[in-house]
XYZ file of C-alpha atoms in Angstrom:
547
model
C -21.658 -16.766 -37.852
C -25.384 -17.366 -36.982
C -24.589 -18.215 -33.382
C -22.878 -14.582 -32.485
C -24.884 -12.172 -30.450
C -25.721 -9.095 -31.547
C -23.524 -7.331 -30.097
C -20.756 -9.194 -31.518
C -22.325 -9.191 -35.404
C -22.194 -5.572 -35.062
C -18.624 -5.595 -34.335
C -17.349 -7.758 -36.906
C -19.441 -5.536 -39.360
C -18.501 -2.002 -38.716
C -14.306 -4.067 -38.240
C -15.187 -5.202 -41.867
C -15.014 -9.379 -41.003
C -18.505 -9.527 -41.841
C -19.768 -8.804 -44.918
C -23.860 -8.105 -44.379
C -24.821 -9.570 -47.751
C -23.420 -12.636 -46.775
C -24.723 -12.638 -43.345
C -28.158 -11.889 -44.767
C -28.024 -14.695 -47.091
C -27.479 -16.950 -43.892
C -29.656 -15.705 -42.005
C -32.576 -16.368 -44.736
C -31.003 -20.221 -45.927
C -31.435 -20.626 -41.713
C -35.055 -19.556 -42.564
C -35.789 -22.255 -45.317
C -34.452 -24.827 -43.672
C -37.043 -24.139 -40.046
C -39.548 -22.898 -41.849
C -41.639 -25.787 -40.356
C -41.677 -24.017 -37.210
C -43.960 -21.180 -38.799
C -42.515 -18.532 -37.525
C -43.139 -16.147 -39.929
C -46.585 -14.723 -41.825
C -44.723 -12.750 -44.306
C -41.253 -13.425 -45.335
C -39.259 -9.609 -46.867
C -36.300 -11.703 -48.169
C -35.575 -9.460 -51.260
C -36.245 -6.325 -48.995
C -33.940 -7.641 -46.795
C -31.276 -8.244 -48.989
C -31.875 -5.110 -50.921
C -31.152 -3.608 -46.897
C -28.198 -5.791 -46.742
C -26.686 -4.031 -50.259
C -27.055 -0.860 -48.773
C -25.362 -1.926 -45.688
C -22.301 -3.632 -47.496
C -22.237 -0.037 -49.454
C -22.211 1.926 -46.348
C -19.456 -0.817 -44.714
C -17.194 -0.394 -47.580
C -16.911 3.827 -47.287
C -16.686 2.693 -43.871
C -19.795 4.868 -42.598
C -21.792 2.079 -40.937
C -25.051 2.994 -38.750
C -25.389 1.631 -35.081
C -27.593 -1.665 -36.836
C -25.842 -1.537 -39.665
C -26.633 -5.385 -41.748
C -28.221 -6.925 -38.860
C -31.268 -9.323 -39.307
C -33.818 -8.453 -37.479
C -37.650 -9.556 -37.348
C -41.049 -8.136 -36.536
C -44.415 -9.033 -34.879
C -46.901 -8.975 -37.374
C -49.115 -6.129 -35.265
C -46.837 -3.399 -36.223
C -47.537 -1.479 -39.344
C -44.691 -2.201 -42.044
C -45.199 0.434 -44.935
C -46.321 -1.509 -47.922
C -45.919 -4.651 -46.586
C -48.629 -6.948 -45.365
C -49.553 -6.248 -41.641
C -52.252 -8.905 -41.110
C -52.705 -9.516 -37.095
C -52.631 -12.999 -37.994
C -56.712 -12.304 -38.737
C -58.806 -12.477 -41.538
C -60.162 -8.851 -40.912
C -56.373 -7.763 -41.798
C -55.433 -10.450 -44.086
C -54.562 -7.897 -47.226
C -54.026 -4.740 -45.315
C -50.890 -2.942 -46.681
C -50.095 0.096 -44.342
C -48.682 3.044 -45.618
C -46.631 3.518 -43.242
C -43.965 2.675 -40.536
C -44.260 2.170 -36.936
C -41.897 4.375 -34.710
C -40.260 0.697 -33.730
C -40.161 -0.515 -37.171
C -38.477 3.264 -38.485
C -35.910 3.462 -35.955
C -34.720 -0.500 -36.612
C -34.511 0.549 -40.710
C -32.951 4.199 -39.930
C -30.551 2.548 -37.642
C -29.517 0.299 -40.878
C -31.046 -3.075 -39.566
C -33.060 -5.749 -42.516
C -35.937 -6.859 -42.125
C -36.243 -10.819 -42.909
C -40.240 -10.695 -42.184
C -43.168 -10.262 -39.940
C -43.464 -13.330 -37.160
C -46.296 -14.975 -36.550
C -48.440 -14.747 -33.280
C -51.852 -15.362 -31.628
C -54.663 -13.411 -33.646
C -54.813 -9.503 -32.182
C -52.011 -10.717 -29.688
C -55.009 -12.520 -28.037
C -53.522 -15.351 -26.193
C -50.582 -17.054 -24.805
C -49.197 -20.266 -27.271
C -48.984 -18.724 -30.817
C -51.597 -21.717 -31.899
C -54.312 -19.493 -32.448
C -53.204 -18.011 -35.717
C -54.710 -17.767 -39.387
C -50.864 -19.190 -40.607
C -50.876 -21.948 -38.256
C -49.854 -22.579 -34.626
C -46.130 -21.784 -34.055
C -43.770 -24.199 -32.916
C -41.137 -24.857 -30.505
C -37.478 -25.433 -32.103
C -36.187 -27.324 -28.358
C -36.180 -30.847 -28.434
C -38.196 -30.512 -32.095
C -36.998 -32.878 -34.767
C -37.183 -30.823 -37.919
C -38.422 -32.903 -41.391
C -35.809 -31.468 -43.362
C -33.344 -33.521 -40.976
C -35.497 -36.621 -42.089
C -35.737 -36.070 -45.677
C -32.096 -35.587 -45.362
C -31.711 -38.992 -44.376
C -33.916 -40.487 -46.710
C -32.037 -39.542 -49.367
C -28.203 -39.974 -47.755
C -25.966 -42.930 -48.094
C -25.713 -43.439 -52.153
C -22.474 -41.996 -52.180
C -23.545 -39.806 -54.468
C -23.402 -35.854 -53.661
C -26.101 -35.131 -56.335
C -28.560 -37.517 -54.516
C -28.101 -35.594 -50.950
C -31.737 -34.577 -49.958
C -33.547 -36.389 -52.673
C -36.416 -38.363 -52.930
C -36.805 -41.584 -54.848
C -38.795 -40.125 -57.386
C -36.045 -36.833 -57.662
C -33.343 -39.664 -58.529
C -34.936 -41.099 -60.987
C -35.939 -37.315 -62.766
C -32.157 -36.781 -62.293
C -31.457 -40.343 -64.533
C -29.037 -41.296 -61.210
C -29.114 -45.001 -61.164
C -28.992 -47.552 -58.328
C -28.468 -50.772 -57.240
C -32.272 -52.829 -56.184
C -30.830 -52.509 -52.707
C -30.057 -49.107 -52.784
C -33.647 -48.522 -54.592
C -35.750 -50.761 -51.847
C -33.627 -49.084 -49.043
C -34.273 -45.502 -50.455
C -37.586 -46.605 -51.361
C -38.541 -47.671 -47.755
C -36.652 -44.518 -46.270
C -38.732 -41.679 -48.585
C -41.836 -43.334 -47.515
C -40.925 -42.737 -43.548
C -40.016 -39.493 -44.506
C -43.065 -38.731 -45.655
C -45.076 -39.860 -43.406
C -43.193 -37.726 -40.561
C -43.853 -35.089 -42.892
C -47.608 -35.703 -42.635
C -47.237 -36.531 -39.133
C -45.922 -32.913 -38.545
C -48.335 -30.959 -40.977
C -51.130 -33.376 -38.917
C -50.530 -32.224 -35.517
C -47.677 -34.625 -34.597
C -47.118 -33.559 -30.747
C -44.126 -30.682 -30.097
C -43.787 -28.100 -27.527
C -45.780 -24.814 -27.961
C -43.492 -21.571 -28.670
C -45.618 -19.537 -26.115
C -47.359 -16.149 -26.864
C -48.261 -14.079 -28.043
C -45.395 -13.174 -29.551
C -44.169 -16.638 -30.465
C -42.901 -16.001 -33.783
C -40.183 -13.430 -32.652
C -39.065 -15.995 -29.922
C -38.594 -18.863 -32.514
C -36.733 -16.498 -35.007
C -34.070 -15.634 -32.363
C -34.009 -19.089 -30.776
C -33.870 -20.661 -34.150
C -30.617 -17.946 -35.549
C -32.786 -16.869 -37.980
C -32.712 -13.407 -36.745
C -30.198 -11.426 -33.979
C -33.292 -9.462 -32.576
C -37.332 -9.395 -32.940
C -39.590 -7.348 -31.470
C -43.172 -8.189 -30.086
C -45.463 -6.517 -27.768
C -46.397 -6.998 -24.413
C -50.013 -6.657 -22.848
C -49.676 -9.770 -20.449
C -46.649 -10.964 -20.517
C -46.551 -11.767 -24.548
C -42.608 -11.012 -24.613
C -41.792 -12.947 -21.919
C -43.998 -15.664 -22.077
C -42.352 -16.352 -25.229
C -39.013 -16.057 -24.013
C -39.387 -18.324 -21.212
C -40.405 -21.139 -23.110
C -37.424 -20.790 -26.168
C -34.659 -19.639 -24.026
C -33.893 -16.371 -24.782
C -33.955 -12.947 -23.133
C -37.376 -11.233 -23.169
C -37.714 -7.315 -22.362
C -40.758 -5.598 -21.731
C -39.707 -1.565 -20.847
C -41.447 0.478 -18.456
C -44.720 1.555 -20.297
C -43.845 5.056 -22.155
C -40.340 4.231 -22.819
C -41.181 2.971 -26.178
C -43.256 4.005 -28.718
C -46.666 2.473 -29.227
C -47.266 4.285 -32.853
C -48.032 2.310 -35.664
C -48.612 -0.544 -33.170
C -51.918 -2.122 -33.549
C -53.534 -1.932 -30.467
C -55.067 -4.757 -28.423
C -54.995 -3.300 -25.144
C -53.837 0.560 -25.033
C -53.459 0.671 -21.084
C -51.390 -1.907 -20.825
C -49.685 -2.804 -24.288
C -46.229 -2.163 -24.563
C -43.664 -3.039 -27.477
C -41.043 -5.859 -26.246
C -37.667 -7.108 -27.411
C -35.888 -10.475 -28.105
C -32.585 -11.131 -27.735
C -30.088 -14.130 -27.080
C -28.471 -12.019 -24.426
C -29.707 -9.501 -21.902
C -26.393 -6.721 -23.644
C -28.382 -7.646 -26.734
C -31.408 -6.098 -25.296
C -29.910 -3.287 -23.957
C -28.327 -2.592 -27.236
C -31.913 -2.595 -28.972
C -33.845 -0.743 -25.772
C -30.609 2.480 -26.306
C -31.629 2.567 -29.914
C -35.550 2.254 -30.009
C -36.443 4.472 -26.750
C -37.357 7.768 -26.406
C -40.255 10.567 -26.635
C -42.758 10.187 -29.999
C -44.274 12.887 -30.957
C -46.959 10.704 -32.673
C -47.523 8.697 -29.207
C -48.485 10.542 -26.281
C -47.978 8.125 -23.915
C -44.335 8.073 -24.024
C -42.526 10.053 -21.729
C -41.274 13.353 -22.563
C -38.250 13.044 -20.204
C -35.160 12.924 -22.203
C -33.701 9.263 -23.259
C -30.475 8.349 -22.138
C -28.442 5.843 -23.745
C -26.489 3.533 -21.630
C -23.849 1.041 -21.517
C -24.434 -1.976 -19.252
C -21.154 -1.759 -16.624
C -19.858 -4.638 -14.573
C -20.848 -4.677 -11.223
C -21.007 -5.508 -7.279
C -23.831 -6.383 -6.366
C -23.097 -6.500 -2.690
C -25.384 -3.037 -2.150
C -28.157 -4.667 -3.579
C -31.706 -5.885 -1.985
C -33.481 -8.328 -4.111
C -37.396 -8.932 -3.157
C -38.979 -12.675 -3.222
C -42.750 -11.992 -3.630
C -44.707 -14.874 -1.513
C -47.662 -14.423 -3.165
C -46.100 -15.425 -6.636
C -44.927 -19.077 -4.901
C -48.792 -20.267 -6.026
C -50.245 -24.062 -6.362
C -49.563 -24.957 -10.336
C -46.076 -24.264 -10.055
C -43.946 -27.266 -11.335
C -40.573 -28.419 -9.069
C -38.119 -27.302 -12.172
C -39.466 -23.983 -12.095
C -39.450 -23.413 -7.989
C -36.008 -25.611 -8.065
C -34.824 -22.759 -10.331
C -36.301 -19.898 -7.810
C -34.540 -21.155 -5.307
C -31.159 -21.415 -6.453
C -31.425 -18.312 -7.944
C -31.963 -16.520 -4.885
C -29.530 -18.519 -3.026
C -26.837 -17.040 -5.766
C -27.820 -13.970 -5.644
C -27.018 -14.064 -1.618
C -23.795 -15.807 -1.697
C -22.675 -13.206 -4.120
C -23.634 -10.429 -1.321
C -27.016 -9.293 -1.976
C -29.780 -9.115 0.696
C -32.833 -11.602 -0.395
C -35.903 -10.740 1.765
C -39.189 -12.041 1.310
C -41.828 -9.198 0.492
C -45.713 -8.916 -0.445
C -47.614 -8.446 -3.191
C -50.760 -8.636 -1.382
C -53.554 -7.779 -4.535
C -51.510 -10.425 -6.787
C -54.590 -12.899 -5.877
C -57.119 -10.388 -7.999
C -54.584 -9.461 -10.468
C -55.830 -12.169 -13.262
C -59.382 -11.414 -13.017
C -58.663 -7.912 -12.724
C -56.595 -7.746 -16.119
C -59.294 -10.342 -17.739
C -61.938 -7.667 -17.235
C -59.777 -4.279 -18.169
C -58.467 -6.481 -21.360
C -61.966 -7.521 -22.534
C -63.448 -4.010 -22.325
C -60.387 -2.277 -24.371
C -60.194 -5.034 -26.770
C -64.155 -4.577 -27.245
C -63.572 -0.871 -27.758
C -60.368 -1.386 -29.781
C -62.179 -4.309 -32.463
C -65.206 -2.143 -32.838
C -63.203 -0.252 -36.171
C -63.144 -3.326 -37.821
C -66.414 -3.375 -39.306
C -66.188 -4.382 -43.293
C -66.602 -0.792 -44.018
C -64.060 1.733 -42.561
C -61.589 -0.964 -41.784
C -60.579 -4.867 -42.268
C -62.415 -7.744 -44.592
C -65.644 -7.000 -46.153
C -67.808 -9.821 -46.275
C -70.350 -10.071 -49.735
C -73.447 -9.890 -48.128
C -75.356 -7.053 -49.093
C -79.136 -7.441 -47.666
C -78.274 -4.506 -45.130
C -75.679 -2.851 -43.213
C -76.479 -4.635 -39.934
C -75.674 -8.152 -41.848
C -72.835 -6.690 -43.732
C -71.331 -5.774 -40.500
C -72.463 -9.295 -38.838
C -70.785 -11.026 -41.887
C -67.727 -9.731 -41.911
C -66.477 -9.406 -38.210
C -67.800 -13.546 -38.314
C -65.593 -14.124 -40.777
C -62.614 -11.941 -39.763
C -62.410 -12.859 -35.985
C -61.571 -16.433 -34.645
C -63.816 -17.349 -31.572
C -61.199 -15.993 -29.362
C -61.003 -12.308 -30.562
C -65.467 -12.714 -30.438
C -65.269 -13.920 -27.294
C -63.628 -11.251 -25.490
C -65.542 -8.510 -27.637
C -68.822 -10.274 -26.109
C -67.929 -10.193 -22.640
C -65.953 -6.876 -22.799
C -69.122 -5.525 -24.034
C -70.984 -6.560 -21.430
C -68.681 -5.504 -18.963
C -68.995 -2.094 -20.237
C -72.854 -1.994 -20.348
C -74.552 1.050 -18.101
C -75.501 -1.288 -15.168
C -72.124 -3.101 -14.854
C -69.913 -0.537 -16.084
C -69.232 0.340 -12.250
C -69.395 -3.401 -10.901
C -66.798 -4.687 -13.566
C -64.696 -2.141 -14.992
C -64.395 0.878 -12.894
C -63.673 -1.721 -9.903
C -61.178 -3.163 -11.822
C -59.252 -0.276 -12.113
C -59.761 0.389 -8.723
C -57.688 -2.965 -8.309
C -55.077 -2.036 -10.642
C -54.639 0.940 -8.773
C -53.952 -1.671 -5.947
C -51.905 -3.690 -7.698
C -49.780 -0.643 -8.784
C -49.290 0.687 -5.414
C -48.262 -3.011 -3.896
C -45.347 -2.391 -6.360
C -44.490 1.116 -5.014
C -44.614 -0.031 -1.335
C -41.962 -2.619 -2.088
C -39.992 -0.454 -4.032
C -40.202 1.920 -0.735
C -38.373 -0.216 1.051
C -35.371 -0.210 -0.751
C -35.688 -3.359 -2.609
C -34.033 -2.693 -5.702
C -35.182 -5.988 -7.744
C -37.881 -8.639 -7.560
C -37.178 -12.215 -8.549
C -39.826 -14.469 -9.865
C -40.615 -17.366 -12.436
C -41.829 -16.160 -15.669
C -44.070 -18.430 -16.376
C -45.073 -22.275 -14.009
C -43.700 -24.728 -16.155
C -41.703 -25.214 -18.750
C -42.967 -24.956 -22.159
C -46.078 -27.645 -22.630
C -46.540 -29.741 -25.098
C -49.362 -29.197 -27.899
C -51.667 -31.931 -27.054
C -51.467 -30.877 -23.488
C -52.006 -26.993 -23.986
C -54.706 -27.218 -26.249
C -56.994 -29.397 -24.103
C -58.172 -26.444 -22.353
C -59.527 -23.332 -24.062
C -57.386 -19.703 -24.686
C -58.728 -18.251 -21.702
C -57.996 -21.524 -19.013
C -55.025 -21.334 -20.343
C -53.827 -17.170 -20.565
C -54.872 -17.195 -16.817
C -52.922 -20.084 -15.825
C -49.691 -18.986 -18.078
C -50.076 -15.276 -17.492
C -50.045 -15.423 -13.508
C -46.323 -13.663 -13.043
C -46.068 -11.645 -15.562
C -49.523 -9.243 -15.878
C -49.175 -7.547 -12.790
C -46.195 -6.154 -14.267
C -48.432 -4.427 -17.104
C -50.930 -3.464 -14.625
C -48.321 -1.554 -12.640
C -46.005 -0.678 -15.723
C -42.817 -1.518 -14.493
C -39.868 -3.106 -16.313
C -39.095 -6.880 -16.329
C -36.785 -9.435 -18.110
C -37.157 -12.956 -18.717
C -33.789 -14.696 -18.294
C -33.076 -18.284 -19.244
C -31.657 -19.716 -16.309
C -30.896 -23.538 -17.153
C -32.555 -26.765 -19.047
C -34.915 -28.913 -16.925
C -34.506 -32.641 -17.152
C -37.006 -32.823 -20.369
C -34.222 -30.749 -22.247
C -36.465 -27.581 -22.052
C -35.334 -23.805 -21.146
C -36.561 -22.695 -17.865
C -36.482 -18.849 -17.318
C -37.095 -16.631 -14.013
C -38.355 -13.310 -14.356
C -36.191 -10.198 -12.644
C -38.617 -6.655 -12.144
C -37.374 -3.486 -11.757
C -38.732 0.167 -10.802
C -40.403 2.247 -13.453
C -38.198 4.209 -15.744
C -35.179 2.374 -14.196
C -34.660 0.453 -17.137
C -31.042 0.091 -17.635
C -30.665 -0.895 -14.016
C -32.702 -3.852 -14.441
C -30.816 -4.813 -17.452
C -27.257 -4.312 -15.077
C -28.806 -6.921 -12.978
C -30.252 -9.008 -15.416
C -26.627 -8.959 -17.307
C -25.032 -9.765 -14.157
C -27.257 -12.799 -13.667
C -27.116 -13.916 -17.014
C -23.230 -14.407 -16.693
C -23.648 -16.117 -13.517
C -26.168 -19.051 -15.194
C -24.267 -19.477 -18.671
C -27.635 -20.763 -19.884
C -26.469 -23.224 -23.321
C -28.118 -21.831 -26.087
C -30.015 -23.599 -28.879
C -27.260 -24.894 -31.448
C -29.249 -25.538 -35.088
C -25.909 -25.434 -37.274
C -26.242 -28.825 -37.989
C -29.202 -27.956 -40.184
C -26.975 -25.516 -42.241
């Protein structure tokens, strides 16, 4: 049941084969038994199931909704009336919104339950989920889950009551044993244990990407059928690349930003995770559309579209030169090439284009992020909004206390040097040349798209996903600009793009390319994306054998 798409859950539930209590109860015993991966900040289990009632109510007068009983998750940066919306900071640690973000309202009114908030970089701030208040997140590929070990431990007794248990649970339980049996259960508790400490110690495993790790684990792991995130940088896809699933970030105004806690309101759009790319699409027809509370979104009307079969014989797909840069590993460029190679046998015209401002893109979005997050953080001052520290000797220190205490060094960071960036003699050396840039970068896009080229092909990200010891050598901002270089000029020009797991490398690890589309031509990229998903038959992550 867990390893349906969406598309297929919904299905069985509005045919009546699936009964969305019982799917919800899967979906959260899945939880429990990867909740090692930290994937989630807050978990809604009895809201969910509560959801899941109401669902099963609705399926038996047969009146379903569209997302009628289906699991879903939830970055913890949108706003979740009365429950915990925390940023993954200490400045937000107990805030309880009292109300819904436009995302959140149209998953719950479309009859979805929410399982929990996912975990993620602090403020969205980075780009391998380890820089959280909860914990780093965690890869599930090629991670070998302590459960599995305790399992094992406490196997081979013949004795059903003793599966999973400890030495020391046996004995509570008065189940008695030969010495062998004791010294071998003994001996196997204690390695148990001490991969449980390994784990909880920083045992190495492969970083979940970010920002928006959380939501990629919960629909890699079959905890969930969808998640959302948000995308600034490349925080969906990012994500997506490194767990194997589908990662959507819609042209900026096609979804609403409301209720969204904003790191970056230029370039901050909210994302979607999916196993497949139809999955996506399903989400994207539900969730888009104008927002009166948002006025960035479009007010062009929304059309909701099926994803047809098609030809794609007519079609001109673009391979950007400048995105073939030094860093980029021989699985990921193997992948690039083979892809493009399919995508001519099958009849399409693959031309090599230019991207020519893609070598100031990094910096560019380094300064315009710093200044907005710097203008965005300045609220959270331990008096109109987030953790108030106890010092009382003046305002000044109050203020001082608390954002020292509520931001890690990454969020203070890039308030420092957007701040300084925005100071009267730099403002117009730093940030009103970087949005001359952008304006660049944009236009590079619109120039290609000129030409007829209907879709660009690129990695998502240069390597597969790193391990932990390896990523967290360097500090968040080595690493952002080294992980981020494909996917933020797509924010800085606000076009649509999709990460697509393509195949595993030799390591056992997804590797995903990246397909970009022209703004507001959404479901067209998605045709494309669906086309080459069927094409790759990437192997998805099987975890039933934790069940």
């Amino acid at each position: 049941m867990l390893s349906l798409t969406l598309k297929e859950v919904i299905h069985q539930i509005q045919q009546g084969k699936i009964c969305a209590k019982e799917l919800c109860e899967k979906c959260i015993a899945r939880a429990a038994r990867v909740k090692e991966l930290n994937a989630f900040t807050t978990e809604t289990h009895n809201i969910a199931k509560k959801q899941a009632s109401a669902s099963a109510e609705r399926q038996a007068t047969h009146a379903t909704l569209p997302l009628d009983g289906v699991p879903v998750a939830v970055k913890d940066n949108f706003c979740t009336k009365g429950i915990r919306t925390t940023c993954a900071s200490h400045m937000l640690e107990s805030f309880l919104p009292p109300y819904n973000a436009t995302m959140v309202e149209k998953l719950l009114n479309n009859g979805a339950c929410l399982l929990g908030k996912t975990n993620l970089d602090e403020f969205g701030m980075g780009c391998g989920s380890i820089d959280s208040i909860y914990g780093p997140v965690r890869n599930p590929w090629n991670y070998h889950f302590v459960c599995q070990s305790l399992e094992e431990a406490g196997l081979q007794l013949g004795s059903k009551e003793s599966h999973s248990m400890t030495y020391s649970q046996l004995k509570a339980r008065g189940i008695h044993m030969s010495a062998q049996s004791r010294s071998k259960v003994l001996r196997q508790t204690r390695e148990a244990e001490k991969m449980t400490e390994d784990v909880h110690c920083g045992s190495d495993w492969y970083i979940a990407g970010g920002s928006s790790g959380g939501s990629a684990v919960a629909v890699a792991s079959g905890v969930c059928f969808g998640a959302l995130g948000s995308d600034t940088g490349g925080s969906v896809r990012n994500p997506a690349s490194y767990c194997g699933v589908v990662g959507f970030k819609p042209t900026y105004g096609r979804l609403s930003r409301h209720g969204l806690i904003p790191l970056v309101n230029s370039l901050d759009v909210p994302g979607i995770f999916t196993r497949t790319v139809e999955d996506a699409a399903i989400l994207f027809n539900h969730l888009g559309g104008h927002d009166v509370n948002d006025s960035t979104t479009v007010s062009d009307p929304f059309h909701k579209q099926d994803l047809p079969d098609i030809s794609i014989k007519d079609l001109c797909i673009g391979i950007p030169k400048e995105y073939h840069s030094p860093g980029i590993s021989e699985e990921i460029l193997n992948a690039w090439k083979w892809a493009a190679d399919l995508f001519e046998k099958a009849g399409a015209k693959v031309i090599q284009v230019s991207l020519p401002h893609t070598q100031y893109s990094i910096v560019c979005y380094s300064v315009l992020c710093c200044c907005e997050v710097a203008s965005n953080m300045a609220r959270y001052d331990g008096i109109e909004f987030g953790y108030r520290a106890e010092n009382n000797e003046s305002t000044e220190e109050l203020i001082a206390a608390s954002r020292h205490y509520g931001f890690n060094d990454v969020v203070q960071g890039r308030i420092f040097a957007g701040n300084y960036f925005l100071l009267r003699q730099n403002y117009e050396k730093y940030f009103m040349k970087a949005q001359k840039v952008r304006r660049l970068i944009s236009e590079d896009f619109q120039k290609v798209y000129s030409k007829k080229v209907d879709i660009l092909l690129t990695p998502t990200t240069p390597t597969e996903a790193p391990l932990y010891s390896w990523f967290s050598e360097q500090d968040n901002r080595t690493r952002t600009a080294e992980q981020d270089v494909y996917t933020q000029p797509v924010n800085m020009a606000g076009v649509p793009a999709v990460s697509v797991p393509v195949r595993l490398s030799q390591a056992g690890l997804p590797v995903s390319l990246q397909l970009i589309g022209q703004s507001f031509k959404d479901h067209d990229l998605l045709t494309v994306a669906k086309w080459f998903e069927q094409q790759v038959k990437f192997p998805r992550l099987d975890l039933s054998y934790l069940d």
